[in-house]
Coordinates of C-alpha atoms and ligand atoms in Angstrom, one line a residue:
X18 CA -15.6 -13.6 18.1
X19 CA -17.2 -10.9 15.9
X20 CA -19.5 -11.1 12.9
X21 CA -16.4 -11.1 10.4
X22 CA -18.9 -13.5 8.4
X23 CA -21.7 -10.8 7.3
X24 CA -18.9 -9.3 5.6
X25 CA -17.7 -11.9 3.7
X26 CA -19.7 -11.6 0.4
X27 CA -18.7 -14.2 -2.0
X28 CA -20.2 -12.3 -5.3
X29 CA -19.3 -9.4 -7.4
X30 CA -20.4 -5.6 -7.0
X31 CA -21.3 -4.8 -10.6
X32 CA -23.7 -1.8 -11.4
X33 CA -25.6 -1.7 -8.0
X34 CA -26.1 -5.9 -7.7
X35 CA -23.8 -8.6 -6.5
X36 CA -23.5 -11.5 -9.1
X37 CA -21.5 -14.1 -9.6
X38 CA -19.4 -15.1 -12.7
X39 CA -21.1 -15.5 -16.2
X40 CA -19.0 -18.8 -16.1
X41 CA -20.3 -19.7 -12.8
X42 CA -16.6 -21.0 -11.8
X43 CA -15.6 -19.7 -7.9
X44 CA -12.0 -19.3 -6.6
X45 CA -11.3 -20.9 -3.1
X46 CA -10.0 -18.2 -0.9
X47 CA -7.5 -20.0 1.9
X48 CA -6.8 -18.5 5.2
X49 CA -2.5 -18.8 5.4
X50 CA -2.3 -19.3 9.2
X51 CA -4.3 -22.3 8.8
X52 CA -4.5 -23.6 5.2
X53 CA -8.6 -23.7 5.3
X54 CA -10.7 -22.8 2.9
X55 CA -13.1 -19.9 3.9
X56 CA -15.1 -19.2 1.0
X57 CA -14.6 -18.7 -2.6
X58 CA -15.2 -15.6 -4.8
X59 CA -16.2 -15.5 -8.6
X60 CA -13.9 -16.0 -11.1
X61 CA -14.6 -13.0 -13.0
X62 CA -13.0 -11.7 -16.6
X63 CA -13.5 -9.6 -19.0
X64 CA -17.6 -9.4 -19.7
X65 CA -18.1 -8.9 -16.3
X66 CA -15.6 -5.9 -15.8
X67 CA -17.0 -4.5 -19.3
X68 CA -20.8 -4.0 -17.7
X69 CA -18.7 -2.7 -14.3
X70 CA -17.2 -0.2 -16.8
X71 CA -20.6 1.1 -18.5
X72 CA -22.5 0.8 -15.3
X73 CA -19.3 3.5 -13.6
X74 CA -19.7 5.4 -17.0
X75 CA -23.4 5.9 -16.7
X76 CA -23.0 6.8 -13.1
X77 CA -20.5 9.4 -13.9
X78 CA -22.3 12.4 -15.2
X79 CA -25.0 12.6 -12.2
X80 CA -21.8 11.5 -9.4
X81 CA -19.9 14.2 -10.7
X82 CA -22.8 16.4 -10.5
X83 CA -23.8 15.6 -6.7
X84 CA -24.2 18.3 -4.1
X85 CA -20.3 18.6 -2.9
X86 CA -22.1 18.3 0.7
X87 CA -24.2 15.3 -0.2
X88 CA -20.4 13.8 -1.5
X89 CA -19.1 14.5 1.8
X90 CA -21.8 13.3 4.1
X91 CA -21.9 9.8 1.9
X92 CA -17.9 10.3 2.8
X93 CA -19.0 10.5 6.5
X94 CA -21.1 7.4 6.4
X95 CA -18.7 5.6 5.2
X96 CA -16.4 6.5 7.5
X97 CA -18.5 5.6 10.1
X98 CA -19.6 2.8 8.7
X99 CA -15.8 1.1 8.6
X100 CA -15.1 2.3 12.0
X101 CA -18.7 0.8 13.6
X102 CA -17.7 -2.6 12.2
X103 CA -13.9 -2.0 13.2
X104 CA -13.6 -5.7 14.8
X105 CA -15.2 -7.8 12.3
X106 CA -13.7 -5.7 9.1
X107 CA -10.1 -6.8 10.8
X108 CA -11.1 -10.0 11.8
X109 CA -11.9 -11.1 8.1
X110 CA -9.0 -9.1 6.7
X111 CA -6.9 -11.3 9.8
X112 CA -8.4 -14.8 8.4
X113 CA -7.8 -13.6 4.6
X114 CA -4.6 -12.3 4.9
X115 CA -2.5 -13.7 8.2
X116 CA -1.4 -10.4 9.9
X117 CA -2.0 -10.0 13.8
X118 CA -5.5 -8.5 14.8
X119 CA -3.6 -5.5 16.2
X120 CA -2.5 -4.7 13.3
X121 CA -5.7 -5.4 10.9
X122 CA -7.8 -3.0 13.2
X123 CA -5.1 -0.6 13.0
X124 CA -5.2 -1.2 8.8
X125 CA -9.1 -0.6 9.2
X126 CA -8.6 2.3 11.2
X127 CA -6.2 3.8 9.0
X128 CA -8.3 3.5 5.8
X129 CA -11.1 4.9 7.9
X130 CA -8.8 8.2 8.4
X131 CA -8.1 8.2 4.6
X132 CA -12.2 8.2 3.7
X133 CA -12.3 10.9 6.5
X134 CA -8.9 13.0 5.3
X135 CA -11.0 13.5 1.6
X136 CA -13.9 14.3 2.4
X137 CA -12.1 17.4 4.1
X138 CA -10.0 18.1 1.5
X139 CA -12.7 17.8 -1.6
X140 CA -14.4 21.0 0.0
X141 CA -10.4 22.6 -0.6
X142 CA -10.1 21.1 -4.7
X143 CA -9.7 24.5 -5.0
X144 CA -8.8 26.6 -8.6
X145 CA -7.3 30.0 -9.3
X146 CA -8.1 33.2 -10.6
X147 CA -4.7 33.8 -12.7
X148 CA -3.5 37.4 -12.9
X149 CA -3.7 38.1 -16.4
X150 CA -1.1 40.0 -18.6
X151 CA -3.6 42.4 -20.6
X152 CA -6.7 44.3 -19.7
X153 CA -10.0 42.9 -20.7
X154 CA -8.7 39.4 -19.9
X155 CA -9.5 37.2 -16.8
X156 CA -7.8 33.8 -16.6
X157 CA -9.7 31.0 -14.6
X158 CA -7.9 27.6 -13.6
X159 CA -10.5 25.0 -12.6
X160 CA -10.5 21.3 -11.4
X161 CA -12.2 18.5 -12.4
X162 CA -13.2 14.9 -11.6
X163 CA -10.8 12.4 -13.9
X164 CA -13.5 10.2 -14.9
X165 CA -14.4 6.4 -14.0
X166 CA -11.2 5.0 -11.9
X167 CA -9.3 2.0 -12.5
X168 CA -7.9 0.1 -9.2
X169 CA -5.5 -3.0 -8.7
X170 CA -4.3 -3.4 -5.2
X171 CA -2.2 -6.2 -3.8
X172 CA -2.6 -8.8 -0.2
X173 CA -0.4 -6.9 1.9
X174 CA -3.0 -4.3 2.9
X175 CA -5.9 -5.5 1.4
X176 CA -8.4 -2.9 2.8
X177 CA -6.1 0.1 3.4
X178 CA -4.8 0.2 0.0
X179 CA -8.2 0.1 -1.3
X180 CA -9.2 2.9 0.9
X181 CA -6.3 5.4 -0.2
X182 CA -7.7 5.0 -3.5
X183 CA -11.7 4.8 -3.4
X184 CA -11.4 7.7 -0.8
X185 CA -10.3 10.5 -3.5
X186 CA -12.4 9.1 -6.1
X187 CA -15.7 9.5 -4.4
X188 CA -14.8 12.6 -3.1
X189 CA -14.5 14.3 -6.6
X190 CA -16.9 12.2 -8.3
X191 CA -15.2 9.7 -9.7
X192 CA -16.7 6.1 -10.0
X193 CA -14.8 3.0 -9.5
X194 CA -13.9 -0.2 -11.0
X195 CA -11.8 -1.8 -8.4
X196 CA -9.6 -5.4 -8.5
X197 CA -8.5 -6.5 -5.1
X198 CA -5.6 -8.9 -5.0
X199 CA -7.0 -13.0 -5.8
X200 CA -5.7 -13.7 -2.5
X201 CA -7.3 -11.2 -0.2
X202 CA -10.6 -10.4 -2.2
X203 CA -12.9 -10.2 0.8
X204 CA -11.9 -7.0 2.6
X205 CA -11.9 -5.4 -1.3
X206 CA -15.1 -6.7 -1.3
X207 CA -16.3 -5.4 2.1
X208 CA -15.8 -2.1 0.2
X209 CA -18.5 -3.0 -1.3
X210 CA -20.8 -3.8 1.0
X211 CA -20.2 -0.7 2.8
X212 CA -20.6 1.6 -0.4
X213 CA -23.8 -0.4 -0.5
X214 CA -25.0 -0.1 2.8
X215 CA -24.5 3.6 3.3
X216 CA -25.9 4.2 0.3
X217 CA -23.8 5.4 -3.1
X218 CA -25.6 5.4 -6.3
X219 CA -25.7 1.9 -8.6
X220 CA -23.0 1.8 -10.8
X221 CA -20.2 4.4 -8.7
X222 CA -19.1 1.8 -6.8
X223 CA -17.7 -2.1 -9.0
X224 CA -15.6 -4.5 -7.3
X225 CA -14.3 -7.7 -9.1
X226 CA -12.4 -10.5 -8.6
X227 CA -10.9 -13.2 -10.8
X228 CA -8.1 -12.9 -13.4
X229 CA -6.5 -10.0 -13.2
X230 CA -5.1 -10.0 -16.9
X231 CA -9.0 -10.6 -18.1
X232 CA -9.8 -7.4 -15.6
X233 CA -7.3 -5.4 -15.7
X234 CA -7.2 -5.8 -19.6
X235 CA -10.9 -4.9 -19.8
X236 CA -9.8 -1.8 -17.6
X237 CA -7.0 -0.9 -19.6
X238 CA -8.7 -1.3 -23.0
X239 CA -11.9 1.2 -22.1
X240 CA -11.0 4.9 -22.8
X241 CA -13.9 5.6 -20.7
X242 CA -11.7 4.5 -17.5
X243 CA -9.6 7.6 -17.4
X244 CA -7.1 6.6 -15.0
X245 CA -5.9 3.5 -13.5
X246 CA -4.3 3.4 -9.9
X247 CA -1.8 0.5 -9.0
X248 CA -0.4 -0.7 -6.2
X249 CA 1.5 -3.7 -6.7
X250 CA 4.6 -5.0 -8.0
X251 CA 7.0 -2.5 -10.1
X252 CA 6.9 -6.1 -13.1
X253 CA 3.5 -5.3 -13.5
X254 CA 3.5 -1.8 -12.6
X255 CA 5.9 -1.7 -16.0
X256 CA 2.9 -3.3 -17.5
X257 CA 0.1 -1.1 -16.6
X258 CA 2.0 1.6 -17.8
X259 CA 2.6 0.0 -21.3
X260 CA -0.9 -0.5 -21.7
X261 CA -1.7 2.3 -20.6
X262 CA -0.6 3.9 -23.5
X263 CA -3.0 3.5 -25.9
X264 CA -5.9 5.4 -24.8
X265 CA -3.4 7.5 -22.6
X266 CA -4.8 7.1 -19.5
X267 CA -3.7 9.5 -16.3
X268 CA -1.6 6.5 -14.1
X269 CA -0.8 6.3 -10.6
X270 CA 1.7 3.7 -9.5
X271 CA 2.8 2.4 -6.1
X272 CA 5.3 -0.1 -6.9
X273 CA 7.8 -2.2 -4.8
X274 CA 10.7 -0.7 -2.6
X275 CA 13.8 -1.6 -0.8
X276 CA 13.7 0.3 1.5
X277 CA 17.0 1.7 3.6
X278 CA 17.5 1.7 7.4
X279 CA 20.7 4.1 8.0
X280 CA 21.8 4.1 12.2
X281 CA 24.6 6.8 12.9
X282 CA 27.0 6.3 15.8
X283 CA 25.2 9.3 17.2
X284 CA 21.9 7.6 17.2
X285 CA 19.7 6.7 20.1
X286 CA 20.5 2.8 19.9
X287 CA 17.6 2.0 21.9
X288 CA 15.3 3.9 19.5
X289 CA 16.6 2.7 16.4
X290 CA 16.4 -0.7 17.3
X291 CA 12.6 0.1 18.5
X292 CA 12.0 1.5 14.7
X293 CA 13.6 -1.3 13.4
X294 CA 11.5 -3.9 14.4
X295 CA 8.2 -1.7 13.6
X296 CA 9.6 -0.9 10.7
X297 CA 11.3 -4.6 9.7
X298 CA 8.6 -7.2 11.2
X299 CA 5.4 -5.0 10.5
X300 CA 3.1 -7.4 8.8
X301 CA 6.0 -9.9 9.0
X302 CA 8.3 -8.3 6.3
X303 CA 5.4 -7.9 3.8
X304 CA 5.2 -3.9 3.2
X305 CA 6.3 -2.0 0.1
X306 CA 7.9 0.3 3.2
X307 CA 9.9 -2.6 5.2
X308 CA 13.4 -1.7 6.1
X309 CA 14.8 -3.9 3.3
X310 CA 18.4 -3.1 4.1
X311 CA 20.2 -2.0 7.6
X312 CA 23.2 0.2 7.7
X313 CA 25.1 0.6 10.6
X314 CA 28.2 2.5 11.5
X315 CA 30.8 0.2 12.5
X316 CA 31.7 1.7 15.8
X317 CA 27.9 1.1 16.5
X318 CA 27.3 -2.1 15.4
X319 CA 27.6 -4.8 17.8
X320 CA 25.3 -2.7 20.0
X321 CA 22.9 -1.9 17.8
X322 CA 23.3 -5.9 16.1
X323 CA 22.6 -6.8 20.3
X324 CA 19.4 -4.5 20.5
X325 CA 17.8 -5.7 17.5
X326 CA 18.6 -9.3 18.4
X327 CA 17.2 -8.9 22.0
X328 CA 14.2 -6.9 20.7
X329 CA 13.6 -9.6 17.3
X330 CA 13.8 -12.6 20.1
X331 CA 10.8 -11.0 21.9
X332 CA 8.2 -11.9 18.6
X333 CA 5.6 -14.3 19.1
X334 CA 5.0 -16.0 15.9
X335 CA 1.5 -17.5 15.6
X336 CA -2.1 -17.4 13.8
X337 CA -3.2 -13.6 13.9
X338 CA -6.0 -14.3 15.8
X339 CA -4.3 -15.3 19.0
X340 CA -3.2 -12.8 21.9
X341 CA 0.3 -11.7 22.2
X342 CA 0.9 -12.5 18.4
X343 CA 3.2 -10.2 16.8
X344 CA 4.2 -12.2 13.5
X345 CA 1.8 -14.1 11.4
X346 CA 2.9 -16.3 8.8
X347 CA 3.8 -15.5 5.4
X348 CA 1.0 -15.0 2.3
X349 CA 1.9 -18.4 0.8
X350 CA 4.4 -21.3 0.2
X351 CA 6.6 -19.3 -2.8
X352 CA 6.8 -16.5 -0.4
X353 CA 8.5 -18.7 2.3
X354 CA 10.7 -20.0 -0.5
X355 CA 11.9 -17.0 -2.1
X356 CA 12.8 -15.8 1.5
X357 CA 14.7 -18.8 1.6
X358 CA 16.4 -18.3 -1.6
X359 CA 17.3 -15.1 -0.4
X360 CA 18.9 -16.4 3.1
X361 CA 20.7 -19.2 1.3
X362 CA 22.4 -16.5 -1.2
X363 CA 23.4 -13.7 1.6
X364 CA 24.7 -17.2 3.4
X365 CA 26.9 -18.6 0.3
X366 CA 28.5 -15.2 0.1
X367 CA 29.3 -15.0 3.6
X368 CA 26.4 -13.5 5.6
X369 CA 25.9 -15.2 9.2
X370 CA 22.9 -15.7 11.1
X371 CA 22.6 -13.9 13.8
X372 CA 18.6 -15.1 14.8
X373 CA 16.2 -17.1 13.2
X374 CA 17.1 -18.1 9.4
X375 CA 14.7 -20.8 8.7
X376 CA 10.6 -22.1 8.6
X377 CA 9.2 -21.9 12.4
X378 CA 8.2 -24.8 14.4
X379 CA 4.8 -23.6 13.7
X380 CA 5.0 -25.1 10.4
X381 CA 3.0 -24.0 7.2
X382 CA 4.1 -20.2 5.9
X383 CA 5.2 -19.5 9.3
X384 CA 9.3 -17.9 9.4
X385 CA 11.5 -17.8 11.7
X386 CA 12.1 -13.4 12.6
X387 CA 15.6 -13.5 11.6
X388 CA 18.9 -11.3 12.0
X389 CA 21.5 -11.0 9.4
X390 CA 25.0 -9.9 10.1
X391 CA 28.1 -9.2 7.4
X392 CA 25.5 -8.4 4.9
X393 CA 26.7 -6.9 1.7
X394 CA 25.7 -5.3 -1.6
X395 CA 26.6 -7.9 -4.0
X396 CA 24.3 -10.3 -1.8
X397 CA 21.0 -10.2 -3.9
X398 CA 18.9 -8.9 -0.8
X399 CA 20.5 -5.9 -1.2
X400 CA 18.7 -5.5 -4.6
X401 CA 15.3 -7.3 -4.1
X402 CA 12.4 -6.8 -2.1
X403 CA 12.7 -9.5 0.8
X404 CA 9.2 -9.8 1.7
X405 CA 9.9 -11.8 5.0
X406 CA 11.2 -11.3 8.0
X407 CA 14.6 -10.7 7.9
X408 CA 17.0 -7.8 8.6
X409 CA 19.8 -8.1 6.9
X410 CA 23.0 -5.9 8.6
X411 CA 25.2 -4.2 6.3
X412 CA 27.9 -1.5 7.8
X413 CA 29.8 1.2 6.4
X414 CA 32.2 4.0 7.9
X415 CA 31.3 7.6 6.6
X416 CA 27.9 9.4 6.2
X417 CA 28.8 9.5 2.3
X418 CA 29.1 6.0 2.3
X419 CA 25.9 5.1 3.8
X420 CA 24.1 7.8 1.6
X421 CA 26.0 6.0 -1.7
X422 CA 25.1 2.7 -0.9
X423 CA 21.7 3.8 0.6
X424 CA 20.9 5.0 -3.1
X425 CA 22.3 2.0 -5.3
X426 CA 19.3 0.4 -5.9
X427 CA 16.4 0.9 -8.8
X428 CA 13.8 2.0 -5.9
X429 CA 13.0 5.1 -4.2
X430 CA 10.1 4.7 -1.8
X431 CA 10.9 4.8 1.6
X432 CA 14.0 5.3 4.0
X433 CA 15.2 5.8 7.4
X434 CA 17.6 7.0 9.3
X435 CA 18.4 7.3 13.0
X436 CA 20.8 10.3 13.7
X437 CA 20.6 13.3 16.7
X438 CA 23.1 15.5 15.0
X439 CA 20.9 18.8 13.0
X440 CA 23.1 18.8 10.0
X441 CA 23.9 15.1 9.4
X442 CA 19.8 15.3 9.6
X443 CA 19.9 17.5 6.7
X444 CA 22.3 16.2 4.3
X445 CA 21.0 12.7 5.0
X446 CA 17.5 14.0 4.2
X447 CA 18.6 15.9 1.5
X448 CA 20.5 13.0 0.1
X449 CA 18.8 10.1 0.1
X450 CA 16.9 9.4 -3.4
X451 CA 13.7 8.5 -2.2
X452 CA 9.7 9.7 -2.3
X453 CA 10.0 9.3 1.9
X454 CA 12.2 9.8 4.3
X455 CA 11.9 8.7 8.0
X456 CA 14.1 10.5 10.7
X457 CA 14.2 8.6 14.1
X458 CA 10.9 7.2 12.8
X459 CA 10.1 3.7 11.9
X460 CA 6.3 4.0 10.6
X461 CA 5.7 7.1 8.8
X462 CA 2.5 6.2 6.6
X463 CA -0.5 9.1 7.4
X464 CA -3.1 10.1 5.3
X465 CA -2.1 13.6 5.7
X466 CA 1.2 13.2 4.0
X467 CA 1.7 12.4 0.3
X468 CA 3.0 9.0 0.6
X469 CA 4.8 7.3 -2.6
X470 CA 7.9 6.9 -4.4
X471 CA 10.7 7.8 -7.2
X472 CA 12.6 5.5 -10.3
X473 CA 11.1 2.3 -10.4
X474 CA 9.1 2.6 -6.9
X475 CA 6.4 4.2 -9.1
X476 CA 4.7 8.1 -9.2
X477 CA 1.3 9.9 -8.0
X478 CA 0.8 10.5 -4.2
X479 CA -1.5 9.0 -2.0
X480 CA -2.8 10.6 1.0
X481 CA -2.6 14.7 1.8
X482 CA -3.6 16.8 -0.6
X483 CA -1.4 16.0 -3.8
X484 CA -3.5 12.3 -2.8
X485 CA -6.6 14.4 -4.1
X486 CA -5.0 16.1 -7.4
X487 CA -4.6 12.8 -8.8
X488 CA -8.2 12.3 -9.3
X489 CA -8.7 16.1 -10.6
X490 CA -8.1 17.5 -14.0
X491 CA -7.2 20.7 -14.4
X492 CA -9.1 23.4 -17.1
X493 CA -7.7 26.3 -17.9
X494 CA -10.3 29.1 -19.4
X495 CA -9.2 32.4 -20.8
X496 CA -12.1 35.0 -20.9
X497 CA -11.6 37.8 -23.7
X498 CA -13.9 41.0 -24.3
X499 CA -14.4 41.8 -20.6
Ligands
NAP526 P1 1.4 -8.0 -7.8 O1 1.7 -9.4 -8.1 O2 1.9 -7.0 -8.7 O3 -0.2 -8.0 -7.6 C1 -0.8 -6.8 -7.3 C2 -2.2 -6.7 -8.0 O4 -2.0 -6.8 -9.5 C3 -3.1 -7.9 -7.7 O5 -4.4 -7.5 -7.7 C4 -2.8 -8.9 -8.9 O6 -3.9 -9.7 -9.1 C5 -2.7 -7.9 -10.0 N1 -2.0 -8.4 -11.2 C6 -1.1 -9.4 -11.2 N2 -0.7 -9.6 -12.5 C7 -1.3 -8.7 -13.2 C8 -1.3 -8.3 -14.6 N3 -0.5 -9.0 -15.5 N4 -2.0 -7.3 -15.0 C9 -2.8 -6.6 -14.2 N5 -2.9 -6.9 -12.9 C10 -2.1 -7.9 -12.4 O7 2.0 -7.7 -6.4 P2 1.7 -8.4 -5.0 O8 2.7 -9.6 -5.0 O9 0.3 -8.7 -4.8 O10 2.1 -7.3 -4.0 C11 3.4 -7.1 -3.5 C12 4.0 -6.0 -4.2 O11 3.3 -4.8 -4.0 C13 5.4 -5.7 -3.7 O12 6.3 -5.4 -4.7 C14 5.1 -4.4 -2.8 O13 6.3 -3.6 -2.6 C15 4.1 -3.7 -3.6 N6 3.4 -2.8 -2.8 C16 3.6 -1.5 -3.0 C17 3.0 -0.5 -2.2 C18 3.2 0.9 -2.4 O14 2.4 1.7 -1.9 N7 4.2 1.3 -3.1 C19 2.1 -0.9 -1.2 C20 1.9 -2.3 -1.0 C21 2.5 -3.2 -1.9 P3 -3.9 -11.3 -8.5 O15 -3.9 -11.1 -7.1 O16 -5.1 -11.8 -9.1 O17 -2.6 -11.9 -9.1

C-alpha cells in the first residue's frame, strides 16, 4: 500500500490556499470498483472560480515575466515531483477512477513526460526575423504567453489530461484555472498539491471542483481567461465554443472519436490482433482513441475474428488494484447501460456475439470484454462512441471500401490500420480523414507528437511542439527609419 491518502485533498486550490466551498456543501467522491465513498470535494460555483480568476490575473504579469530558466527548473520539480510519488499518484487515480494500476502509473508517467517535453520546448518558443521587402525596414515576429488558461478535463484520464494542458501553460507563463471531471477530482487536485509543494507562485496555479456549468460559466464569462482548453465530450465541446464567443477567447478542443481499426489481408494477424486489444480494452473501452469500429477484409476475417477472441478471453476483469487485472469496471451505472443499449441494437439488427455481451459476474460496473461479429454501419455503434469494452467486427472487400466506410462518421481523431504492403500504407494514410493515424500500431499517444483531431473530434494539438503554440500569441512588429 502506498500513501495515495496524503494526496487526496478534499479542498479547493484558489489563489495560493486550499478552501472549501462558500456554501460549505461537499460532493461524495465513489470509488467504481467498489461503490465506497472515499472522500468528498467542495461543491464549488461561480464566486469561488471568480477569486480563482483574479487571483490567475494578478499572478500573470510577474509569471509571465519569470526568468525562462527559473520557469523551467519549477518545470523540473514538478516533474520530479510526479515521478517521486509515482505509486501513490496512480494508486488514488486507481481508487477514483477504476482503471488497473499498470495502467494508472503508466497515466502518471505519461503526464510526467508531458511536464518534462515543455519545459524543453519553452527554451525553443522561438520568433523570426522576417526578410523585409524594402530597405530601412526590419520585420520581427514574436511569441507571447495567451494569458490566464481555462481547463475542463474529463474521468477517463484524470491526471494525464490535466498534465498535457497545465504543462504548456506554465511553461510560457500562463496561469491556470483548471476543472477536473466531478467524478475524478482528486488526481486534478493532486495537481495541486504538487504546484504547491514545489513551489509556483499564489494565484498561477487554481483548481476547482463542483458544477461545471457554475465553473465553466465563470471561466467563460471573464475576458481575462484568454483561452479555454477542453477535453471532453464533442455536446459540450459545441458548447464551450458557443460561449466562447463573446469575449472571443483562443479555444482548444479535444472532443470524442470513433475511432477506426482497418486489418488488410496482408496484415500480420498476430499483430493486429495484439493492437487490437491495446487499442480496444485500454482503460476498458473508455479512451477518446479506442478502436470504436474493426474492419476486416473478408478473406482475413475468421482468423483475425479467432485471434482477437483467443487474445479478448485472456482479460482478467477485476478491482484495479488487484494483480493480473487487465479490465476494471466501467465509470458508473449509465455507462454500463448505454453499452448495453448499444449491444442490444447491433443485436436486433443482426450482429452476433462472438465473446462476452453482458454485465460480469463481478457485478457493479464491471462488463463482460466482448467480440462482435456481422457488425454493420446502420448499427448505431458504428456512429457513437462505445465507451465499453466491445469490438464490434465489420468487413468489407476493397481498400476503397474500407477507406469510405472508415471516413463515414462526424469524427476524425484517431485510426488504425494493420497493412505490410508500402503503397496500400500510403494511400491508407493519405486517405483516412483523421488528426492520427496508427500504422501497425495500437497506442500511438506521445508527448512528442501533436496529438488531436478533425470535424467534430475538435482542433488545437496537444503534445510536440504545435502542443506549445497553443498557449503563445504571436506579435508581429514592423520597424521603419532604420
Ligand atoms: P463530458 O461530459 O463532456 O465532461 C468533460 C468535462 O466537462 C467534465 O469536467 C465535466 O464536468 C465538464 N462539463 C460537463 N458539462 C459541462 C457544461 N455544460 N459546461 C462546461 N463543462 C461541462 O465528457 P466525459 O463524459 O467526462 O468524457 C468522455 C468524453 O471525453 C468522450 O466523448 C471522450 O471521447 C472525450 N475525450 C476526448 C479526449 C481527446 O483528447 N479528444 C480525451 C479523453 C476524453 P462534470 O464532471 O462535473 O460533469
Amino acid at each position: 500500500m502506498t500513501d495515495w491518502q496524503n494526496w487526496k485533498r478534499e479542498a479547493n486550490f484558489v489563489g495560493g490556499a486550499w478552501i472549501k466551498a462558500d456554501s460549505g456543501k461537499t460532493i461524495d467522491v465513489t470509488n467504481p470498483a467498489t461503490g465506497e465513498v472515499i472522500g468528498t470535494v467542495p461543491a464549488s460555483g461561480e464566486a469561488e472560480t471568480m477569486r480563482a480568476i483574479d487571483a490567475a490575473a494578478a499572478a500573470f504579469p510577474d509569471f509571465a515575466a519569470m526568468d525562462l530558466m527559473s520557469r523551467v527548473g519549477l518545470l523540473w520539480k514538478l516533474h520530479d515531483a510526479l515521478m517521486d510519488n509515482q505509486a501513490a499518484l496512480a494508486e488514488l487515480l486507481t481508487i477514483e477512477m477504476g482503471k488497473p494500476l499498470a495502467e494508472a502509473k503508466g497515466e502518471i508517467a505519461i503526464g510526467a513526460q508531458y511536464v518534462r517535453w515543455f519545459a524543453e520546448e519553452a527554451r525553443r518558443a522561438k520568433g523570426e526575423i522576417v526578410p523585409a521587402g524594402v530597405n530601412g525596414r526590419r520585420i520581427l515576429v514574436t511569441k507571447h504567453p495567451v494569458g490566464v488558461v481555462g481547463m475542463i478535463t474529463p474521468w477517463n484520464f484524470p491526471s494525464s489530461m490535466l498534465a498535457r494542458k497545465i504543462a504548456p501553460a506554465l511553461a510560457v507563463g500562463c496561469p491556470v484555472v483548471a476543472k477536473p471531471a466531478t467524478a475524478t477530482p482528486f488526481s486534478g487536485l493532486a495537481w495541486a498539491a504538487l504546484a504547491e509543494e514545489v513551489g509556483y507562485p499564489s494565484g498561477v496555479v487554481n483548481v476547482l471542483t463542483g458544477s461545471a456549468r457554475a465553473i465553466a460559466g465563470a471561466i467563460m464569462e471573464r475576458p481575462e481567461v484568454r483561452k479555454v482548453t477542453f477535453t471532453g465530450s464533442t455536446e459540450v465541446g459545441k458548447e464551450l465554443i458557443r460561449q466562447s464567443a463573446d469575449t472571443v477567447k483562443k479555444v482548444s478542443m479535444e472532443l470524442g472519436g470513433n475511432a477506426p481499426f482497418l486489418v488488410f489481408e496482408d496484415a500480420d494477424l498476430d499483430a493486429a490482433a495484439e493492437g487490437a486489444i491495446v487499442s480496444k480494452y485500454r482503460n476498458s473501452g473508455q479512451t477518446c482513441v479506442c478502436a470504436n469500429r474493426f474492419y476486416v477484409q473478408a478473406s482475413v476475417h475468421d482468423a483475425f475474428v479467432e485471434k482477437l477472441v483467443e487474445k479478448t478471453r485472456e482479460l482478467k476483469v477485476g478491482d484495479g488494484r488487484e494483480e493480473g487485472v487487465a479490465q476494471g469496471p466501467l465509470i458508473d451505472l449509465d455507462a454500463v447501460a448505454k453499452v448495453e443499449e448499444l449491444l442490444d441494437d447491433a443485436k436486433g439488427k443482426g450482429a452476433q456475439v462472438a465473446l462476452g455481451g453482458s454485465r460480469h459476474q463481478l457485478g457493479g460496473t464491471f462488463f463482460q470484454p466482448t467480440v462482435m461479429t456481422g457488425a454493420t454501419q446502420d448499427m448505431d455503434f458504428a456512429r457513437e462512441e462505445i465507451f465499453g469494452p466491445v469490438a464490434p467486427v465489420f468487413t468489407f472487400e476493397t481498400e476503397q471500401e474500407a477507406i469510405a466506410m472508415a471516413n463515414d462518421t462526424v469524427f476524425g481523431l484517431a485510426s488504425y490500420a494493420y497493412t505490410r504492403d508500402l503503397g496500400r500504407t500510403m494511400r491508407v494514410m493519405e486517405g483516412l480523414q483523421y488528426g492520427q493515424v496508427g500504422i501497425n500500431a495500437g497506442v500511438i499517444t506521445t508527448e512528442v507528437a501533436p496529438f488531436g483531431g478533425v470535424k467534430d473530434s475538435g482542433m488545437g494539438r496537444e503534445g510536440s511542439k504545435y502542443g506549445l503554440d497553443d498557449y503563445l500569441n504571436v506579435k508581429y512588429i514592423a520597424m521603419g527609419g532604420i
